[in-house]
């Protein structure tokens, strides 16, 4: 009986750990990063490069977390601070990082405009 119970708990734990990334987790976390600031969370996009072979060492599947400044683009220092703040919010959430990794993501980037992406990990 103890062995069955242990096997059941192990199976449940494994299933939870292997579950795919849940959108509401990312949305909730990212919408709170710049609360009340001049930056608005837009959403995220999953990108999978089909032109790169699965066996390649180059990143194939990545996530872009998108923000926009409400006013004009800030100076370089403020932009770097915003990138750092968004990336650190992601990196500190170990459960989310583990879930992204388990879902096959090789990289996460943040964007504050349509021209540039900044890699977090």
Coordinates of C-alpha atoms in Angstrom, one line a residue:
X1 CA 0.0 0.0 0.0
X2 CA 2.8 2.4 0.9
X3 CA 4.6 1.7 -2.4
X4 CA 1.4 2.5 -4.4
X5 CA 0.9 5.7 -2.5
X6 CA 4.5 6.7 -3.1
X7 CA 4.2 5.8 -6.8
X8 CA 1.0 7.9 -7.1
X9 CA 2.6 10.9 -5.5
X10 CA 5.6 10.6 -7.7
X11 CA 3.4 10.4 -10.8
X12 CA 1.4 13.4 -9.8
X13 CA 4.5 15.5 -9.0
X14 CA 6.0 14.5 -12.4
X15 CA 2.9 15.4 -14.3
X16 CA 2.7 18.8 -12.6
X17 CA 6.4 19.5 -13.2
X18 CA 6.1 18.6 -16.9
X19 CA 3.0 20.6 -17.6
X20 CA 3.3 23.2 -20.4
X21 CA 3.7 26.9 -19.7
X22 CA 0.5 28.5 -18.7
X23 CA -0.2 31.8 -20.3
X24 CA -1.9 33.3 -17.2
X25 CA 1.4 32.8 -15.2
X26 CA 3.4 34.8 -17.6
X27 CA 0.7 37.4 -18.1
X28 CA 0.2 37.8 -14.4
X29 CA 3.9 38.1 -13.6
X30 CA 4.7 40.5 -16.5
X31 CA 1.7 42.8 -16.0
X32 CA 3.0 43.5 -12.5
X33 CA 6.6 44.3 -13.4
X34 CA 6.0 47.9 -14.3
X35 CA 2.8 48.6 -12.3
X36 CA 2.1 52.3 -12.3
X37 CA 5.1 53.1 -14.5
X38 CA 5.4 54.4 -18.0
X39 CA 5.7 50.9 -19.4
X40 CA 2.8 48.7 -20.5
X41 CA 2.8 44.9 -20.8
X42 CA 1.5 43.9 -24.2
X43 CA 1.7 40.1 -24.2
X44 CA 4.1 37.4 -25.3
X45 CA 4.7 35.4 -28.5
X46 CA 6.1 31.9 -28.9
X47 CA 8.5 31.6 -31.8
X48 CA 9.7 28.3 -33.2
X49 CA 12.3 28.5 -36.0
X50 CA 11.4 25.7 -38.5
X51 CA 14.4 26.6 -40.6
X52 CA 16.8 25.4 -37.9
X53 CA 17.2 21.6 -37.5
X54 CA 16.1 20.1 -34.2
X55 CA 19.5 18.7 -33.6
X56 CA 21.2 22.1 -34.0
X57 CA 22.9 23.8 -31.1
X58 CA 21.3 27.1 -32.0
X59 CA 18.1 28.2 -30.2
X60 CA 15.1 27.0 -32.0
X61 CA 12.1 27.8 -29.7
X62 CA 12.0 31.0 -27.8
X63 CA 9.5 33.4 -26.1
X64 CA 9.3 37.1 -26.7
X65 CA 7.8 39.1 -23.9
X66 CA 6.5 42.4 -25.3
X67 CA 6.2 45.8 -23.6
X68 CA 5.7 49.3 -24.8
X69 CA 6.6 52.7 -23.4
X70 CA 3.6 54.9 -23.1
X71 CA 5.5 58.0 -24.2
X72 CA 8.5 58.3 -26.4
X73 CA 11.4 55.8 -26.3
X74 CA 13.6 56.5 -23.2
X75 CA 17.3 57.1 -23.1
X76 CA 19.6 54.2 -23.3
X77 CA 20.2 54.0 -19.5
X78 CA 16.4 53.8 -18.8
X79 CA 15.9 51.3 -21.5
X80 CA 18.7 49.1 -20.1
X81 CA 17.2 49.4 -16.6
X82 CA 13.8 48.4 -18.0
X83 CA 15.3 45.3 -19.7
X84 CA 17.1 44.4 -16.5
X85 CA 13.9 44.7 -14.5
X86 CA 11.8 42.6 -16.8
X87 CA 14.5 39.9 -17.2
X88 CA 15.1 39.7 -13.4
X89 CA 11.3 39.3 -12.8
X90 CA 11.5 36.3 -15.2
X91 CA 14.7 34.8 -13.8
X92 CA 13.6 35.1 -10.2
X93 CA 10.5 32.9 -10.9
X94 CA 12.2 29.5 -10.9
X95 CA 8.9 27.7 -11.4
X96 CA 8.2 29.6 -14.6
X97 CA 11.7 29.1 -15.9
X98 CA 11.5 25.4 -15.2
X99 CA 8.1 25.2 -16.9
X100 CA 9.5 27.1 -19.9
X101 CA 12.5 24.8 -20.1
X102 CA 10.3 21.7 -19.8
X103 CA 8.1 23.1 -22.6
X104 CA 11.2 23.3 -24.9
X105 CA 12.0 27.0 -24.8
X106 CA 15.7 27.7 -25.3
X107 CA 15.6 31.4 -24.8
X108 CA 13.4 34.3 -23.5
X109 CA 13.7 37.8 -24.9
X110 CA 12.0 41.1 -24.0
X111 CA 11.0 43.8 -26.4
X112 CA 10.0 47.4 -25.9
X113 CA 9.5 48.3 -29.6
X114 CA 9.1 46.5 -32.9
X115 CA 12.7 46.8 -33.8
X116 CA 14.7 45.3 -31.0
X117 CA 14.7 42.3 -28.7
X118 CA 16.9 41.8 -25.7
X119 CA 17.8 38.3 -24.6
X120 CA 17.3 37.4 -20.9
X121 CA 18.4 33.8 -21.0

